[in-house]
Amino acid sequence: MTELDLLADLIGRAKAAGADAADAILLSGTSLSVERRLGRTEKLEQSEARDLGLRVFVGRRSAVVSSSAADPAGFAALGERAVAMARVVPEDPYGGLAEQASAPEPAALDLDDPAAPDAAALLARASVAEEAALAVSGVTNSEGAEATYRRSDVALMTSAGFAGQYSRTSHGVTAVALAGAGVDMQRDYDFASAVHLADLEDAAGIGHTAGTRAVARMNPRRAQTARLPVVYDPRVSSSLLNHLTAAINGATIARGTSFLKDMLGQAVFAAGIQVHDEPRRPRGLRSKPFDAEGVPTAARALVQDGVLTTWLLDSRSARQLGLRSTGHAVRGTGGPPSPAPTNLSMAPGQLSPTALMADIREGLYVTELIGMGVNGITGDYSRGAAGFMIRDGVLAEPVAEITIAGSLPAMFRELTAADDLVLRRGTDAPTVRIEGMTLAGA
């Protein structure tokens, strides 16, 4: 039986057991990963998984069950168990299948790379990355390098007539380098991933960057407490987009627990700032033709010229808010859908990173963030950080054991983006500068 045949059978059994409506998802895939450290293979793992999720509705009540055995012989019992669970839970006035689900449209997303590397190829990639890291002057040790390959298959069906499936591959490489010794040791890393092997960044470049970053962090100081401009390196600036999407998540808005709950259609960033969600980007790390409820995906500007234009909605949160799903539902096999972004990015600005910092007499350049001290209700922001001081427009001494603090509404309004956006990780932003943050140090 095909994946869709299995889901049709499962939904039929659930309906026969008394479900008024149902949907089912089958997630399957394979993965291969290897790790090398100091020239020796430390890990070689291969796995296969096939997980099934069934959601049933009995009136306004619903339940979700999951199984790692996609065996039709157990489908009747699985459907009966789900229906029995649904009958004893409270009613949910906003639950139900997506009204906007429709037959999948042809989408040239190019998410399935036929190249499937074996263990020897992955070991070679990891070796190249680690050797490049160790070759950097000042690097004294390695935490290893890892290379991975994964293939995932998604199949979704609903009792309302939707049926769709797609596959995705990913290739990755990671390197972690150490510089110095004893209590003066510093650690840093780099990684890359891509849907197609041909697009994966060079392993030697990843290793070299990891080593260079580790050496640059040697002998950090603890900066003095001050209020100053803060510049976020691209590998941490994307975290600001995560805070944005958490604040515009439809479930959070429906509960009224977001500092942006009253800001739809209002300016939340400085003029010129654009934030895009692109679920149909060819070869995108999070691209998909439809969401976890069968709603077709579409590109959206979440922020247009600084103005917040939309919430991220699945069907349930859309009903709560009297709106329509934006096609952002995600789910695993063991729970109901919830909203989440796909390929998220902040558009580049006009200034180079060098020009962005040129007028900063004293500031902070952040390369690492620690902890999650963010209050989603008030927008208060406080996180541990490490990086470099900026003095007279250029990077100076490394600093560590500091905290940066501010308020996300004010930080968004005072944000300026550089022109160095690179789409690497699914959530990407260029170098950004934020005025007037508090650095708490010595």
Short mmCIF file of C-alpha atoms in Angstrom, two decimals, residues 90-290:
data_model
loop_
_atom_site.label_atom_id
_atom_site.label_comp_id
_atom_site.label_asym_id
_atom_site.label_seq_id
_atom_site.Cartn_x
_atom_site.Cartn_y
_atom_site.Cartn_z
CA PRO A 90 -14.24 18.98 26.87
CA GLU A 91 -15.73 20.56 23.77
CA ASP A 92 -13.59 22.96 21.78
CA PRO A 93 -15.69 25.54 19.90
CA TYR A 94 -12.76 26.39 17.61
CA GLY A 95 -11.64 22.89 16.65
CA GLY A 96 -12.17 21.21 13.29
CA LEU A 97 -10.59 20.47 9.98
CA ALA A 98 -9.33 23.33 7.83
CA GLU A 99 -11.98 24.82 5.58
CA GLN A 100 -9.28 26.05 3.18
CA ALA A 101 -7.67 22.66 2.53
CA SER A 102 -7.58 21.95 -1.18
CA ALA A 103 -5.93 19.68 -3.71
CA PRO A 104 -2.17 20.33 -3.72
CA GLU A 105 -1.08 22.68 -6.47
CA PRO A 106 1.96 21.79 -8.57
CA ALA A 107 4.93 23.40 -6.85
CA ALA A 108 8.44 23.33 -8.32
CA LEU A 109 10.14 23.42 -4.93
CA ASP A 110 13.01 21.05 -5.85
CA LEU A 111 13.21 19.56 -2.35
CA ASP A 112 14.33 16.02 -3.22
CA ASP A 113 18.02 15.56 -4.00
CA PRO A 114 18.68 12.16 -5.62
CA ALA A 115 22.27 12.24 -4.32
CA ALA A 116 22.39 10.04 -1.21
CA PRO A 117 25.93 9.95 0.24
CA ASP A 118 27.19 6.85 2.01
CA ALA A 119 29.10 6.72 5.30
CA ALA A 120 32.47 6.98 3.56
CA ALA A 121 31.46 10.23 1.85
CA LEU A 122 30.20 11.70 5.12
CA LEU A 123 33.39 10.69 6.94
CA ALA A 124 35.43 12.40 4.26
CA ARG A 125 33.35 15.59 4.61
CA ALA A 126 33.71 15.60 8.41
CA SER A 127 37.46 14.98 8.13
CA VAL A 128 37.92 17.93 5.79
CA ALA A 129 36.04 20.20 8.20
CA GLU A 130 38.00 19.12 11.27
CA GLU A 131 41.37 19.28 9.55
CA ALA A 132 40.64 22.80 8.37
CA ALA A 133 39.74 23.83 11.93
CA LEU A 134 42.90 22.27 13.40
CA ALA A 135 45.04 23.97 10.75
CA VAL A 136 44.11 27.43 12.08
CA SER A 137 47.00 28.88 14.06
CA GLY A 138 46.05 28.99 17.75
CA VAL A 139 43.57 26.11 17.65
CA THR A 140 44.66 23.56 20.26
CA ASN A 141 41.90 20.96 20.24
CA SER A 142 38.69 19.87 18.58
CA GLU A 143 35.28 18.83 19.82
CA GLY A 144 34.84 17.12 16.47
CA ALA A 145 33.18 17.59 13.14
CA GLU A 146 29.91 16.02 12.03
CA ALA A 147 28.41 15.34 8.62
CA THR A 148 24.78 14.33 8.12
CA TYR A 149 22.28 13.25 5.48
CA ARG A 150 18.54 12.99 6.01
CA ARG A 151 15.53 12.23 3.89
CA SER A 152 11.99 12.92 5.13
CA ASP A 153 8.65 12.00 3.57
CA VAL A 154 5.38 13.66 4.59
CA ALA A 155 1.92 12.37 3.70
CA LEU A 156 -1.31 14.02 4.88
CA MET A 157 -4.97 13.17 4.36
CA THR A 158 -8.27 14.48 5.74
CA SER A 159 -11.78 13.09 5.69
CA ALA A 160 -12.84 16.28 3.87
CA GLY A 161 -11.04 15.10 0.75
CA PHE A 162 -7.52 16.50 0.98
CA ALA A 163 -4.61 14.20 0.14
CA GLY A 164 -1.02 15.29 -0.46
CA GLN A 165 2.58 14.28 0.05
CA TYR A 166 6.10 15.56 -0.52
CA SER A 167 9.70 14.61 0.26
CA ARG A 168 12.67 16.61 1.48
CA THR A 169 16.39 15.89 1.74
CA SER A 170 19.07 17.68 3.75
CA HIS A 171 22.85 17.58 3.89
CA GLY A 172 24.85 19.12 6.73
CA VAL A 173 28.31 19.72 8.16
CA THR A 174 29.37 21.07 11.57
CA ALA A 175 32.76 21.79 13.14
CA VAL A 176 33.61 22.78 16.73
CA ALA A 177 37.10 24.09 17.54
CA LEU A 178 38.94 24.94 20.78
CA ALA A 179 41.71 27.47 21.34
CA GLY A 180 43.92 27.97 24.37
CA ALA A 181 44.19 25.65 27.36
CA GLY A 182 42.78 25.14 30.84
CA VAL A 183 40.61 27.91 32.21
CA ASP A 184 41.66 30.11 29.30
CA MET A 185 40.22 27.76 26.68
CA GLN A 186 37.68 29.17 24.23
CA ARG A 187 35.24 27.27 22.02
CA ASP A 188 33.42 28.20 18.83
CA TYR A 189 31.70 26.54 15.89
CA ASP A 190 30.22 26.84 12.44
CA PHE A 191 27.70 24.76 10.53
CA ALA A 192 25.87 24.64 7.24
CA SER A 193 22.94 22.73 5.80
CA ALA A 194 21.29 22.51 2.39
CA VAL A 195 18.51 20.60 0.66
CA HIS A 196 20.82 19.71 -2.23
CA LEU A 197 24.40 18.57 -1.77
CA ALA A 198 25.47 20.86 -4.61
CA ASP A 199 24.38 23.87 -2.51
CA LEU A 200 26.18 22.83 0.70
CA GLU A 201 28.92 25.20 1.79
CA ASP A 202 32.48 23.92 1.54
CA ALA A 203 33.42 21.75 4.54
CA ALA A 204 36.91 23.26 4.69
CA GLY A 205 35.39 26.73 4.92
CA ILE A 206 33.15 25.63 7.78
CA GLY A 207 36.11 24.22 9.70
CA HIS A 208 38.27 27.27 9.05
CA THR A 209 35.53 29.61 10.28
CA ALA A 210 35.07 27.56 13.46
CA GLY A 211 38.79 27.70 14.18
CA THR A 212 39.14 31.39 13.39
CA ARG A 213 36.22 32.27 15.64
CA ALA A 214 37.62 30.24 18.54
CA VAL A 215 41.02 31.93 18.32
CA ALA A 216 39.46 35.39 18.09
CA ARG A 217 37.68 34.82 21.41
CA MET A 218 40.90 34.24 23.37
CA ASN A 219 41.51 36.27 26.55
CA PRO A 220 38.07 37.90 26.78
CA ARG A 221 37.42 40.72 29.20
CA ARG A 222 34.30 41.56 31.14
CA ALA A 223 33.08 44.88 29.78
CA GLN A 224 32.01 47.77 31.95
CA THR A 225 28.29 48.40 32.43
CA ALA A 226 27.07 50.98 29.94
CA ARG A 227 24.25 52.04 27.66
CA LEU A 228 25.43 51.78 24.06
CA PRO A 229 24.68 50.63 20.50
CA VAL A 230 24.63 46.85 20.04
CA VAL A 231 25.37 45.16 16.72
CA TYR A 232 24.18 41.58 16.20
CA ASP A 233 26.24 39.24 14.01
CA PRO A 234 24.08 37.39 11.42
CA ARG A 235 24.32 34.13 13.32
CA VAL A 236 22.52 35.72 16.30
CA SER A 237 20.45 38.44 14.62
CA SER A 238 18.01 35.77 13.42
CA SER A 239 17.00 35.26 17.07
CA LEU A 240 15.20 38.60 16.88
CA LEU A 241 12.97 37.14 14.16
CA ASN A 242 12.20 34.21 16.45
CA HIS A 243 11.01 36.66 19.11
CA LEU A 244 8.88 38.40 16.48
CA THR A 245 7.19 35.22 15.27
CA ALA A 246 6.53 34.08 18.84
CA ALA A 247 4.79 37.41 19.44
CA ILE A 248 2.61 37.15 16.30
CA ASN A 249 1.74 33.47 16.73
CA GLY A 250 -2.05 33.22 16.39
CA ALA A 251 -2.44 31.06 19.50
CA THR A 252 -0.57 33.67 21.57
CA ILE A 253 -2.62 36.50 20.09
CA ALA A 254 -5.88 34.64 20.81
CA ARG A 255 -4.83 34.28 24.46
CA GLY A 256 -3.91 37.97 24.61
CA THR A 257 -0.44 37.15 25.91
CA SER A 258 1.75 39.01 23.40
CA PHE A 259 3.35 42.44 23.59
CA LEU A 260 2.24 42.90 19.95
CA LYS A 261 -1.40 41.86 20.44
CA ASP A 262 -2.75 45.33 19.58
CA MET A 263 -0.23 46.17 16.85
CA LEU A 264 -1.64 44.61 13.67
CA GLY A 265 -1.46 47.22 10.93
CA GLN A 266 0.82 49.40 13.05
CA ALA A 267 4.50 50.27 12.70
CA VAL A 268 6.53 47.93 14.92
CA PHE A 269 9.91 48.37 13.17
CA ALA A 270 11.60 51.39 11.67
CA ALA A 271 10.49 52.40 8.20
CA GLY A 272 12.15 50.29 5.51
CA ILE A 273 12.34 47.04 7.50
CA GLN A 274 10.86 44.05 5.66
CA VAL A 275 10.33 40.54 7.06
CA HIS A 276 9.27 37.80 4.67
CA ASP A 277 8.04 34.22 5.05
CA GLU A 278 8.61 32.16 1.88
CA PRO A 279 7.27 28.60 2.13
CA ARG A 280 7.68 28.02 -1.62
CA ARG A 281 11.29 29.09 -1.99
CA PRO A 282 12.96 26.53 -4.31
CA ARG A 283 15.38 24.35 -2.34
CA GLY A 284 14.37 26.16 0.88
CA LEU A 285 15.21 24.36 4.11
CA ARG A 286 11.59 24.70 5.32
CA SER A 287 9.76 24.87 2.00
CA LYS A 288 6.53 22.93 1.57
CA PRO A 289 3.54 23.04 -0.80
CA PHE A 290 0.90 22.79 1.95
#
